[in-house]
PDB file of C-alpha atoms in Angstrom:
ATOM      1  CA  UNK A  12      57.927   7.161   0.045  1.00 46.00           C
ATOM      2  CA  UNK A  13      57.437   3.636   1.396  1.00 43.00           C
ATOM      3  CA  UNK A  14      54.054   4.675   2.758  1.00 49.00           C
ATOM      4  CA  UNK A  15      53.152   6.102  -0.637  1.00 46.00           C
ATOM      5  CA  UNK A  16      54.102   2.863  -2.407  1.00 45.00           C
ATOM      6  CA  UNK A  17      51.969   0.855   0.008  1.00 46.00           C
ATOM      7  CA  UNK A  18      49.032   3.193  -0.628  1.00 46.00           C
ATOM      8  CA  UNK A  19      49.475   2.825  -4.397  1.00 46.00           C
ATOM      9  CA  UNK A  20      49.669  -0.964  -4.124  1.00 45.00           C
ATOM     10  CA  UNK A  21      46.501  -1.024  -2.039  1.00 46.00           C
ATOM     11  CA  UNK A  22      44.731   1.187  -4.557  1.00 47.00           C
ATOM     12  CA  UNK A  23      45.785  -1.102  -7.405  1.00 56.00           C
ATOM     13  CA  UNK A  24      44.329  -4.121  -5.606  1.00 73.00           C
ATOM     14  CA  UNK A  25      40.904  -2.501  -5.201  1.00 88.00           C
ATOM     15  CA  UNK A  26      38.251  -3.955  -7.526  1.00 90.00           C
ATOM     16  CA  UNK A  27      35.050  -1.959  -7.898  1.00 90.00           C
ATOM     17  CA  UNK A  28      31.660  -3.580  -8.447  1.00 89.00           C
ATOM     18  CA  UNK A  29      28.241  -2.333  -9.493  1.00 89.00           C
ATOM     19  CA  UNK A  30      25.309  -4.667 -10.117  1.00 86.00           C
ATOM     20  CA  UNK A  31      21.780  -5.742  -9.260  1.00 88.00           C
ATOM     21  CA  UNK A  32      21.466  -9.484  -8.513  1.00 85.00           C
ATOM     22  CA  UNK A  33      19.159 -11.675 -10.579  1.00 87.00           C
ATOM     23  CA  UNK A  34      17.205 -14.796  -9.637  1.00 89.00           C
ATOM     24  CA  UNK A  35      19.369 -16.919 -11.912  1.00 87.00           C
ATOM     25  CA  UNK A  36      22.590 -15.711 -10.278  1.00 86.00           C
ATOM     26  CA  UNK A  37      21.266 -16.348  -6.786  1.00 87.00           C
ATOM     27  CA  UNK A  38      20.093 -19.846  -7.773  1.00 88.00           C
ATOM     28  CA  UNK A  39      23.510 -20.548  -9.310  1.00 87.00           C
ATOM     29  CA  UNK A  40      25.204 -19.402  -6.097  1.00 87.00           C
ATOM     30  CA  UNK A  41      23.026 -21.707  -3.993  1.00 86.00           C
ATOM     31  CA  UNK A  42      23.812 -24.643  -6.261  1.00 86.00           C
ATOM     32  CA  UNK A  43      27.531 -23.826  -6.056  1.00 85.00           C
ATOM     33  CA  UNK A  44      27.298 -23.830  -2.255  1.00 85.00           C
ATOM     34  CA  UNK A  45      25.472 -27.173  -2.299  1.00 82.00           C
ATOM     35  CA  UNK A  46      28.294 -28.708  -4.326  1.00 80.00           C
ATOM     36  CA  UNK A  47      30.837 -27.776  -1.630  1.00 80.00           C
ATOM     37  CA  UNK A  48      28.943 -28.889   1.500  1.00 76.00           C
ATOM     38  CA  UNK A  49      28.275 -32.344   2.859  1.00 72.00           C
ATOM     39  CA  UNK A  50      24.552 -31.657   3.183  1.00 73.00           C
ATOM     40  CA  UNK A  51      24.333 -30.551  -0.435  1.00 74.00           C
ATOM     41  CA  UNK A  52      26.221 -33.599  -1.698  1.00 71.00           C
ATOM     42  CA  UNK A  53      24.019 -35.869   0.417  1.00 72.00           C
ATOM     43  CA  UNK A  54      20.890 -34.293  -1.030  1.00 73.00           C
ATOM     44  CA  UNK A  55      22.141 -34.755  -4.582  1.00 73.00           C
ATOM     45  CA  UNK A  56      23.065 -38.384  -3.860  1.00 71.00           C
ATOM     46  CA  UNK A  57      19.655 -39.032  -2.297  1.00 73.00           C
ATOM     47  CA  UNK A  58      17.922 -37.600  -5.361  1.00 72.00           C
ATOM     48  CA  UNK A  59      20.003 -39.759  -7.697  1.00 72.00           C
ATOM     49  CA  UNK A  60      19.192 -42.890  -5.721  1.00 70.00           C
ATOM     50  CA  UNK A  61      15.506 -41.948  -5.548  1.00 72.00           C
ATOM     51  CA  UNK A  62      15.374 -41.523  -9.313  1.00 72.00           C
ATOM     52  CA  UNK A  63      17.206 -44.815  -9.877  1.00 70.00           C
ATOM     53  CA  UNK A  64      15.047 -46.835  -7.462  1.00 69.00           C
ATOM     54  CA  UNK A  65      11.812 -45.295  -8.761  1.00 70.00           C
ATOM     55  CA  UNK A  66      12.776 -45.963 -12.369  1.00 69.00           C
ATOM     56  CA  UNK A  67      13.710 -49.581 -11.630  1.00 67.00           C
ATOM     57  CA  UNK A  68      10.507 -50.105  -9.663  1.00 66.00           C
ATOM     58  CA  UNK A  69       8.359 -48.608 -12.416  1.00 67.00           C
ATOM     59  CA  UNK A  70       9.994 -50.725 -15.123  1.00 63.00           C
ATOM     60  CA  UNK A  71       9.761 -53.936 -13.120  1.00 61.00           C
ATOM     61  CA  UNK A  72       6.156 -53.215 -12.129  1.00 63.00           C
ATOM     62  CA  UNK A  73       5.232 -52.648 -15.757  1.00 58.00           C
ATOM     63  CA  UNK A  74       6.722 -56.001 -16.767  1.00 55.00           C
ATOM     64  CA  UNK A  75       4.835 -59.260 -16.847  1.00 50.00           C
ATOM     65  CA  UNK A  76       1.428 -60.184 -15.492  1.00 50.00           C
ATOM     66  CA  UNK A  77       1.307 -57.572 -12.742  1.00 49.00           C
ATOM     67  CA  UNK A  78       1.599 -54.583 -15.058  1.00 51.00           C
ATOM     68  CA  UNK A  79      -2.078 -53.705 -14.683  1.00 53.00           C
ATOM     69  CA  UNK A  80      -1.622 -53.193 -10.945  1.00 57.00           C
ATOM     70  CA  UNK A  81       1.324 -50.810 -11.251  1.00 59.00           C
ATOM     71  CA  UNK A  82       0.988 -48.051  -8.584  1.00 65.00           C
ATOM     72  CA  UNK A  83       1.379 -45.170 -11.042  1.00 65.00           C
ATOM     73  CA  UNK A  84      -0.021 -42.544  -8.591  1.00 70.00           C
ATOM     74  CA  UNK A  85       2.812 -43.430  -6.183  1.00 65.00           C
ATOM     75  CA  UNK A  86       5.414 -43.038  -8.916  1.00 65.00           C
ATOM     76  CA  UNK A  87       3.820 -39.772 -10.022  1.00 73.00           C
ATOM     77  CA  UNK A  88       4.081 -38.520  -6.446  1.00 72.00           C
ATOM     78  CA  UNK A  89       7.765 -39.451  -6.336  1.00 70.00           C
ATOM     79  CA  UNK A  90       8.339 -37.586  -9.604  1.00 75.00           C
ATOM     80  CA  UNK A  91       6.624 -34.496  -8.185  1.00 78.00           C
ATOM     81  CA  UNK A  92       8.779 -34.742  -5.041  1.00 75.00           C
ATOM     82  CA  UNK A  93      11.967 -35.004  -7.119  1.00 74.00           C
ATOM     83  CA  UNK A  94      10.918 -32.037  -9.245  1.00 78.00           C
ATOM     84  CA  UNK A  95      10.229 -29.979  -6.106  1.00 76.00           C
ATOM     85  CA  UNK A  96      13.576 -30.852  -4.512  1.00 74.00           C
ATOM     86  CA  UNK A  97      15.364 -29.987  -7.742  1.00 76.00           C
ATOM     87  CA  UNK A  98      13.595 -26.629  -7.823  1.00 79.00           C
ATOM     88  CA  UNK A  99      14.440 -25.752  -4.198  1.00 79.00           C
ATOM     89  CA  UNK A 100      17.499 -23.586  -5.091  1.00 81.00           C
ATOM     90  CA  UNK A 101      15.390 -21.607  -7.558  1.00 82.00           C
ATOM     91  CA  UNK A 102      12.564 -21.166  -5.003  1.00 80.00           C
ATOM     92  CA  UNK A 103      15.055 -19.977  -2.372  1.00 81.00           C
ATOM     93  CA  UNK A 104      16.625 -17.650  -4.917  1.00 82.00           C
ATOM     94  CA  UNK A 105      13.214 -16.110  -5.593  1.00 84.00           C
ATOM     95  CA  UNK A 106      12.837 -15.290  -1.908  1.00 84.00           C
ATOM     96  CA  UNK A 107      16.324 -13.804  -1.666  1.00 81.00           C
ATOM     97  CA  UNK A 108      15.741 -11.814  -4.829  1.00 82.00           C
ATOM     98  CA  UNK A 109      12.604 -10.189  -3.423  1.00 83.00           C
ATOM     99  CA  UNK A 110      14.683  -8.963  -0.476  1.00 78.00           C
ATOM    100  CA  UNK A 111      17.484  -7.803  -2.771  1.00 78.00           C
ATOM    101  CA  UNK A 112      15.050  -5.903  -4.972  1.00 79.00           C
ATOM    102  CA  UNK A 113      14.056  -3.723  -2.006  1.00 80.00           C
ATOM    103  CA  UNK A 114      17.705  -2.775  -1.570  1.00 79.00           C
ATOM    104  CA  UNK A 115      18.106  -1.634  -5.178  1.00 82.00           C
ATOM    105  CA  UNK A 116      21.427  -1.442  -7.011  1.00 85.00           C
ATOM    106  CA  UNK A 117      24.547  -2.658  -5.216  1.00 87.00           C
ATOM    107  CA  UNK A 118      27.958  -1.044  -5.440  1.00 89.00           C
ATOM    108  CA  UNK A 119      31.083  -2.015  -3.601  1.00 87.00           C
ATOM    109  CA  UNK A 120      34.760  -2.756  -3.498  1.00 90.00           C
ATOM    110  CA  UNK A 121      36.897  -5.833  -2.941  1.00 91.00           C
ATOM    111  CA  UNK A 122      40.463  -5.389  -1.711  1.00 91.00           C
ATOM    112  CA  UNK A 123      42.967  -6.833   0.725  1.00 90.00           C
ATOM    113  CA  UNK A 124      40.953  -5.595   3.697  1.00 89.00           C
ATOM    114  CA  UNK A 125      37.735  -7.344   2.714  1.00 88.00           C
ATOM    115  CA  UNK A 126      34.481  -6.812   0.831  1.00 90.00           C
ATOM    116  CA  UNK A 127      32.454  -3.613   1.181  1.00 91.00           C
ATOM    117  CA  UNK A 128      28.934  -3.495  -0.297  1.00 89.00           C
ATOM    118  CA  UNK A 129      26.586  -0.511  -0.311  1.00 88.00           C
ATOM    119  CA  UNK A 130      22.961  -0.101  -1.403  1.00 85.00           C
ATOM    120  CA  UNK A 131      20.539   2.792  -1.271  1.00 78.00           C
ATOM    121  CA  UNK A 132      19.399   1.665   2.190  1.00 79.00           C
ATOM    122  CA  UNK A 133      22.320  -0.155   3.782  1.00 80.00           C
ATOM    123  CA  UNK A 134      26.033  -0.813   3.804  1.00 83.00           C
ATOM    124  CA  UNK A 135      27.978  -3.830   4.997  1.00 83.00           C
ATOM    125  CA  UNK A 136      31.617  -4.808   5.395  1.00 85.00           C
ATOM    126  CA  UNK A 137      32.898  -8.384   5.303  1.00 85.00           C
ATOM    127  CA  UNK A 138      36.405  -9.011   6.591  1.00 87.00           C
ATOM    128  CA  UNK A 139      38.266 -11.965   5.169  1.00 89.00           C
ATOM    129  CA  UNK A 140      38.321 -13.909   8.433  1.00 85.00           C
ATOM    130  CA  UNK A 141      34.546 -14.413   8.105  1.00 86.00           C
ATOM    131  CA  UNK A 142      35.029 -16.571   5.019  1.00 86.00           C
ATOM    132  CA  UNK A 143      37.271 -19.576   4.469  1.00 85.00           C
ATOM    133  CA  UNK A 144      36.819 -20.427   0.792  1.00 87.00           C
ATOM    134  CA  UNK A 145      35.113 -19.419  -2.407  1.00 91.00           C
ATOM    135  CA  UNK A 146      33.535 -21.171  -5.369  1.00 88.00           C
ATOM    136  CA  UNK A 147      33.719 -19.985  -8.955  1.00 87.00           C
ATOM    137  CA  UNK A 148      31.138 -20.564 -11.677  1.00 86.00           C
ATOM    138  CA  UNK A 149      31.180 -19.221 -15.244  1.00 85.00           C
ATOM    139  CA  UNK A 150      29.127 -16.226 -14.060  1.00 88.00           C
ATOM    140  CA  UNK A 151      29.934 -15.782 -10.352  1.00 88.00           C
ATOM    141  CA  UNK A 152      32.332 -15.787  -7.450  1.00 92.00           C
ATOM    142  CA  UNK A 153      30.610 -17.133  -4.320  1.00 90.00           C
ATOM    143  CA  UNK A 154      32.262 -16.472  -0.946  1.00 90.00           C
ATOM    144  CA  UNK A 155      31.447 -19.184   1.612  1.00 88.00           C
ATOM    145  CA  UNK A 156      31.574 -18.873   5.382  1.00 85.00           C
ATOM    146  CA  UNK A 157      33.833 -21.114   7.457  1.00 79.00           C
ATOM    147  CA  UNK A 158      31.108 -23.268   9.025  1.00 78.00           C
ATOM    148  CA  UNK A 159      30.439 -26.723   7.558  1.00 73.00           C
ATOM    149  CA  UNK A 160      27.074 -25.750   6.091  1.00 71.00           C
ATOM    150  CA  UNK A 161      28.415 -22.469   4.663  1.00 75.00           C
ATOM    151  CA  UNK A 162      25.379 -20.614   5.992  1.00 76.00           C
ATOM    152  CA  UNK A 163      26.867 -17.251   5.065  1.00 80.00           C
ATOM    153  CA  UNK A 164      27.666 -16.444   1.465  1.00 84.00           C
ATOM    154  CA  UNK A 165      28.442 -13.392  -0.629  1.00 85.00           C
ATOM    155  CA  UNK A 166      27.596 -13.403  -4.328  1.00 87.00           C
ATOM    156  CA  UNK A 167      29.897 -11.418  -6.623  1.00 90.00           C
ATOM    157  CA  UNK A 168      28.767 -11.556 -10.283  1.00 91.00           C
ATOM    158  CA  UNK A 169      31.552 -11.287 -12.850  1.00 91.00           C
ATOM    159  CA  UNK A 170      29.414  -8.867 -14.847  1.00 91.00           C
ATOM    160  CA  UNK A 171      29.634  -6.467 -11.904  1.00 89.00           C
ATOM    161  CA  UNK A 172      33.212  -5.471 -12.814  1.00 89.00           C
ATOM    162  CA  UNK A 173      34.438  -3.442 -15.768  1.00 86.00           C
ATOM    163  CA  UNK A 174      35.862  -6.259 -17.916  1.00 85.00           C
ATOM    164  CA  UNK A 175      37.848  -9.512 -18.144  1.00 86.00           C
ATOM    165  CA  UNK A 176      40.979  -7.921 -16.667  1.00 91.00           C
ATOM    166  CA  UNK A 177      39.023  -6.841 -13.613  1.00 91.00           C
ATOM    167  CA  UNK A 178      37.665 -10.374 -13.272  1.00 91.00           C
ATOM    168  CA  UNK A 179      41.251 -11.640 -13.162  1.00 91.00           C
ATOM    169  CA  UNK A 180      42.164  -9.017 -10.550  1.00 92.00           C
ATOM    170  CA  UNK A 181      39.167  -9.984  -8.456  1.00 92.00           C
ATOM    171  CA  UNK A 182      40.148 -13.653  -8.658  1.00 92.00           C
ATOM    172  CA  UNK A 183      43.695 -12.735  -7.614  1.00 92.00           C
ATOM    173  CA  UNK A 184      42.425 -10.900  -4.523  1.00 93.00           C
ATOM    174  CA  UNK A 185      40.256 -13.865  -3.568  1.00 91.00           C
ATOM    175  CA  UNK A 186      43.150 -16.290  -4.069  1.00 91.00           C
ATOM    176  CA  UNK A 187      45.322 -14.245  -1.708  1.00 91.00           C
ATOM    177  CA  UNK A 188      42.860 -14.498   1.152  1.00 91.00           C
ATOM    178  CA  UNK A 189      40.621 -17.524   0.549  1.00 89.00           C
ATOM    179  CA  UNK A 190      40.948 -21.121  -0.568  1.00 87.00           C
ATOM    180  CA  UNK A 191      39.188 -22.252  -3.702  1.00 87.00           C
ATOM    181  CA  UNK A 192      36.445 -24.749  -2.924  1.00 80.00           C
ATOM    182  CA  UNK A 193      37.873 -27.101  -5.553  1.00 67.00           C
ATOM    183  CA  UNK A 194      41.462 -26.962  -4.277  1.00 57.00           C
ATOM    184  CA  UNK A 195      41.023 -30.509  -2.984  1.00 42.00           C
ATOM    185  CA  UNK A 196      40.840 -31.573  -6.632  1.00 44.00           C
ATOM    186  CA  UNK A 197      44.366 -30.313  -7.362  1.00 44.00           C
ATOM    187  CA  UNK A 198      46.419 -33.231  -8.708  1.00 45.00           C
ATOM    188  CA  UNK A 199      49.211 -32.867  -6.140  1.00 47.00           C
ATOM    189  CA  UNK A 200      47.072 -32.852  -3.001  1.00 49.00           C
ATOM    190  CA  UNK A 201      46.898 -36.042  -0.869  1.00 52.00           C
ATOM    191  CA  UNK A 202      43.138 -35.779  -0.744  1.00 52.00           C
ATOM    192  CA  UNK A 203      43.019 -35.645  -4.518  1.00 58.00           C
ATOM    193  CA  UNK A 204      45.227 -38.730  -4.829  1.00 66.00           C
ATOM    194  CA  UNK A 205      42.955 -40.600  -2.440  1.00 67.00           C
ATOM    195  CA  UNK A 206      39.915 -39.561  -4.413  1.00 68.00           C
ATOM    196  CA  UNK A 207      41.605 -40.568  -7.661  1.00 75.00           C
ATOM    197  CA  UNK A 208      42.242 -44.063  -6.305  1.00 80.00           C
ATOM    198  CA  UNK A 209      38.687 -44.284  -5.046  1.00 79.00           C
ATOM    199  CA  UNK A 210      37.293 -43.125  -8.384  1.00 79.00           C
ATOM    200  CA  UNK A 211      39.458 -45.637 -10.239  1.00 84.00           C
ATOM    201  CA  UNK A 212      38.316 -48.510  -8.027  1.00 87.00           C
ATOM    202  CA  UNK A 213      34.712 -47.353  -8.292  1.00 85.00           C
ATOM    203  CA  UNK A 214      34.984 -47.141 -12.077  1.00 87.00           C
ATOM    204  CA  UNK A 215      36.298 -50.711 -12.352  1.00 89.00           C
ATOM    205  CA  UNK A 216      33.566 -51.881  -9.977  1.00 89.00           C
ATOM    206  CA  UNK A 217      30.859 -50.260 -12.092  1.00 87.00           C
ATOM    207  CA  UNK A 218      32.279 -51.808 -15.258  1.00 90.00           C
ATOM    208  CA  UNK A 219      32.185 -55.242 -13.631  1.00 91.00           C
ATOM    209  CA  UNK A 220      28.642 -54.576 -12.456  1.00 88.00           C
ATOM    210  CA  UNK A 221      27.646 -53.568 -15.982  1.00 89.00           C
ATOM    211  CA  UNK A 222      29.199 -56.748 -17.400  1.00 90.00           C
ATOM    212  CA  UNK A 223      27.353 -58.841 -14.793  1.00 89.00           C
ATOM    213  CA  UNK A 224      24.036 -57.152 -15.593  1.00 87.00           C
ATOM    214  CA  UNK A 225      24.546 -57.724 -19.323  1.00 90.00           C
ATOM    215  CA  UNK A 226      25.267 -61.395 -18.606  1.00 91.00           C
ATOM    216  CA  UNK A 227      22.072 -61.745 -16.555  1.00 88.00           C
ATOM    217  CA  UNK A 228      20.109 -59.939 -19.277  1.00 88.00           C
ATOM    218  CA  UNK A 229      21.473 -62.415 -21.808  1.00 88.00           C
ATOM    219  CA  UNK A 230      20.742 -65.419 -19.583  1.00 87.00           C
ATOM    220  CA  UNK A 231      17.244 -64.273 -18.585  1.00 85.00           C
ATOM    221  CA  UNK A 232      15.830 -65.016 -22.052  1.00 86.00           C
ATOM    222  CA  UNK A 233      17.827 -68.210 -22.603  1.00 84.00           C
ATOM    223  CA  UNK A 234      14.796 -70.491 -22.649  1.00 83.00           C
ATOM    224  CA  UNK A 235      12.695 -68.357 -24.989  1.00 82.00           C
ATOM    225  CA  UNK A 236      15.615 -67.938 -27.377  1.00 82.00           C
ATOM    226  CA  UNK A 237      16.153 -71.701 -27.762  1.00 82.00           C
ATOM    227  CA  UNK A 238      12.830 -73.432 -28.450  1.00 80.00           C
ATOM    228  CA  UNK A 239      14.675 -76.544 -29.653  1.00 79.00           C
ATOM    229  CA  UNK A 240      16.076 -77.101 -26.154  1.00 81.00           C
ATOM    230  CA  UNK A 241      13.133 -75.605 -24.229  1.00 80.00           C
ATOM    231  CA  UNK A 242      10.005 -76.305 -26.288  1.00 82.00           C
ATOM    232  CA  UNK A 243       6.618 -74.766 -25.592  1.00 82.00           C
ATOM    233  CA  UNK A 244       5.424 -71.443 -24.250  1.00 87.00           C
ATOM    234  CA  UNK A 245       7.846 -69.750 -21.851  1.00 85.00           C
ATOM    235  CA  UNK A 246       7.519 -67.062 -19.202  1.00 86.00           C
ATOM    236  CA  UNK A 247       8.122 -63.619 -20.696  1.00 85.00           C
ATOM    237  CA  UNK A 248      11.345 -62.465 -19.062  1.00 85.00           C
ATOM    238  CA  UNK A 249      12.224 -60.008 -21.847  1.00 85.00           C
ATOM    239  CA  UNK A 250      11.056 -56.892 -19.886  1.00 83.00           C
ATOM    240  CA  UNK A 251      13.214 -57.829 -16.895  1.00 84.00           C
ATOM    241  CA  UNK A 252      16.110 -58.465 -19.261  1.00 87.00           C
ATOM    242  CA  UNK A 253      15.561 -55.026 -20.810  1.00 85.00           C
ATOM    243  CA  UNK A 254      15.653 -53.404 -17.358  1.00 82.00           C
ATOM    244  CA  UNK A 255      18.963 -55.124 -16.629  1.00 85.00           C
ATOM    245  CA  UNK A 256      20.304 -53.930 -19.971  1.00 88.00           C
ATOM    246  CA  UNK A 257      19.366 -50.357 -19.067  1.00 85.00           C
ATOM    247  CA  UNK A 258      20.954 -50.651 -15.642  1.00 84.00           C
ATOM    248  CA  UNK A 259      24.099 -52.115 -17.193  1.00 87.00           C
ATOM    249  CA  UNK A 260      24.324 -49.184 -19.584  1.00 88.00           C
ATOM    250  CA  UNK A 261      23.930 -46.774 -16.650  1.00 85.00           C
ATOM    251  CA  UNK A 262      26.708 -48.593 -14.788  1.00 87.00           C
ATOM    252  CA  UNK A 263      29.040 -48.213 -17.766  1.00 90.00           C
ATOM    253  CA  UNK A 264      28.124 -44.526 -18.099  1.00 88.00           C
ATOM    254  CA  UNK A 265      28.738 -44.062 -14.368  1.00 86.00           C
ATOM    255  CA  UNK A 266      32.150 -45.712 -14.690  1.00 87.00           C
ATOM    256  CA  UNK A 267      33.178 -43.174 -17.312  1.00 87.00           C
ATOM    257  CA  UNK A 268      31.650 -40.265 -15.358  1.00 83.00           C
ATOM    258  CA  UNK A 269      33.756 -41.096 -12.298  1.00 82.00           C
ATOM    259  CA  UNK A 270      37.012 -40.761 -14.239  1.00 85.00           C
ATOM    260  CA  UNK A 271      35.981 -38.149 -16.820  1.00 80.00           C
ATOM    261  CA  UNK A 272      38.558 -35.666 -15.456  1.00 73.00           C
ATOM    262  CA  UNK A 273      41.400 -38.208 -15.175  1.00 77.00           C
ATOM    263  CA  UNK A 274      43.066 -38.386 -18.568  1.00 76.00           C
ATOM    264  CA  UNK A 275      44.839 -41.751 -18.165  1.00 77.00           C
ATOM    265  CA  UNK A 276      41.976 -43.546 -16.429  1.00 81.00           C
ATOM    266  CA  UNK A 277      39.516 -42.033 -18.877  1.00 81.00           C
ATOM    267  CA  UNK A 278      41.289 -43.752 -21.789  1.00 85.00           C
ATOM    268  CA  UNK A 279      41.554 -47.077 -19.961  1.00 85.00           C
ATOM    269  CA  UNK A 280      37.907 -46.877 -18.905  1.00 86.00           C
ATOM    270  CA  UNK A 281      36.798 -46.047 -22.447  1.00 88.00           C
ATOM    271  CA  UNK A 282      38.568 -49.172 -23.793  1.00 89.00           C
ATOM    272  CA  UNK A 283      37.133 -51.409 -21.072  1.00 87.00           C
ATOM    273  CA  UNK A 284      33.692 -49.852 -21.472  1.00 89.00           C
ATOM    274  CA  UNK A 285      33.776 -50.574 -25.211  1.00 90.00           C
ATOM    275  CA  UNK A 286      34.512 -54.244 -24.485  1.00 89.00           C
ATOM    276  CA  UNK A 287      31.732 -54.401 -21.902  1.00 90.00           C
ATOM    277  CA  UNK A 288      29.304 -52.749 -24.325  1.00 88.00           C
ATOM    278  CA  UNK A 289      30.087 -55.453 -26.902  1.00 90.00           C
ATOM    279  CA  UNK A 290      28.616 -57.940 -24.430  1.00 87.00           C
ATOM    280  CA  UNK A 291      25.677 -55.591 -23.966  1.00 89.00           C
ATOM    281  CA  UNK A 292      25.197 -55.438 -27.734  1.00 89.00           C
ATOM    282  CA  UNK A 293      25.001 -59.239 -27.901  1.00 88.00           C
ATOM    283  CA  UNK A 294      22.318 -59.182 -25.215  1.00 88.00           C
ATOM    284  CA  UNK A 295      20.385 -56.461 -27.050  1.00 88.00           C
ATOM    285  CA  UNK A 296      20.550 -58.538 -30.245  1.00 89.00           C
ATOM    286  CA  UNK A 297      18.923 -61.427 -28.398  1.00 87.00           C
ATOM    287  CA  UNK A 298      16.353 -59.467 -26.383  1.00 88.00           C
ATOM    288  CA  UNK A 299      15.321 -56.887 -28.987  1.00 87.00           C
ATOM    289  CA  UNK A 300      12.983 -59.125 -31.074  1.00 88.00           C
ATOM    290  CA  UNK A 301      11.066 -60.027 -27.898  1.00 87.00           C
ATOM    291  CA  UNK A 302      10.341 -56.513 -26.670  1.00 85.00           C
ATOM    292  CA  UNK A 303       7.096 -56.113 -28.628  1.00 83.00           C
ATOM    293  CA  UNK A 304       5.675 -58.571 -26.040  1.00 83.00           C
ATOM    294  CA  UNK A 305       6.533 -56.231 -23.138  1.00 79.00           C
ATOM    295  CA  UNK A 306       3.189 -56.538 -21.320  1.00 76.00           C
ATOM    296  CA  UNK A 307       2.481 -60.168 -22.133  1.00 80.00           C
ATOM    297  CA  UNK A 308       2.624 -63.008 -19.589  1.00 82.00           C
ATOM    298  CA  UNK A 309       4.068 -65.648 -21.891  1.00 86.00           C
ATOM    299  CA  UNK A 310       6.090 -65.803 -25.068  1.00 87.00           C
ATOM    300  CA  UNK A 311       7.031 -68.398 -27.656  1.00 87.00           C
ATOM    301  CA  UNK A 312       9.131 -68.446 -30.794  1.00 85.00           C
ATOM    302  CA  UNK A 313       7.241 -69.319 -33.947  1.00 78.00           C
ATOM    303  CA  UNK A 314       8.515 -71.541 -36.758  1.00 76.00           C
ATOM    304  CA  UNK A 315       9.774 -68.531 -38.714  1.00 76.00           C
ATOM    305  CA  UNK A 316      11.718 -67.180 -35.773  1.00 77.00           C
ATOM    306  CA  UNK A 317       9.242 -64.425 -34.823  1.00 84.00           C
ATOM    307  CA  UNK A 318       7.986 -64.284 -31.239  1.00 87.00           C
ATOM    308  CA  UNK A 319       4.319 -64.738 -30.419  1.00 87.00           C
ATOM    309  CA  UNK A 320       2.837 -63.056 -27.307  1.00 85.00           C
ATOM    310  CA  UNK A 321       0.372 -64.814 -24.983  1.00 84.00           C
ATOM    311  CA  UNK A 322      -1.570 -63.109 -22.199  1.00 77.00           C
ATOM    312  CA  UNK A 323      -3.354 -65.566 -19.930  1.00 66.00           C
TER     313      UNK A 323
END
């Protein structure tokens, strides 16, 4: 009888699948893997920094007297490179999908012994010791191999099972044998506490950076804004001030993004960000009337308060 109960329990834990993978699902799985590996996080960080540096360079190059010599072909090449790197998961998914299409429909089972997948031309078994963790997206479960780069992965679409209850059973089987890739984010884990402290410090640092940038943006147009103290035609620093305003706004947005999943810090950051943005609003109020002279070399305030553009 004990043997019969064990057999029944094993049968109850079996989850059956039937599906044919799509390009979108494969691309989603590759993006999920990238989020859990150091190489993937480095690539995303490099892209963010490339976009930021290129944007700052383009804005600064377009400002002032040198705007006619802006190397737009170089910036266009950077944009094409960024677009290509962003599309890499989709391009890889296309290649994998062509191979999967030759295999046809996939059927299989997931239970406490592992994953078994069968197609019209092949069959494969994956024991649990081959995989250390899994990632979950709204559409997929992605099993990741134990190596740092997670070279091996198994994609299990949620649509492949009979219904929501089967999705829950499949998740339960995975939880018994693998670690969720986002377990490190659990509030009680030491790693999570360390990250929380780091995110809090980073958020405060970004808010201070945003406040500093808003101050510089305000100060950059000091002479043009006060013709009584600084008479005559002044250098047009409004475009540079506008760039600093944009960077300050990005710093404030980044401060909130770092703590968006931390309820207490999110409230504190929102209050501090509102105060910082008040300073940014004062700078915008001063710089805004000058921005119609974006490409001009010089600027001066007329007797009626309007700004006149000069291009020598």
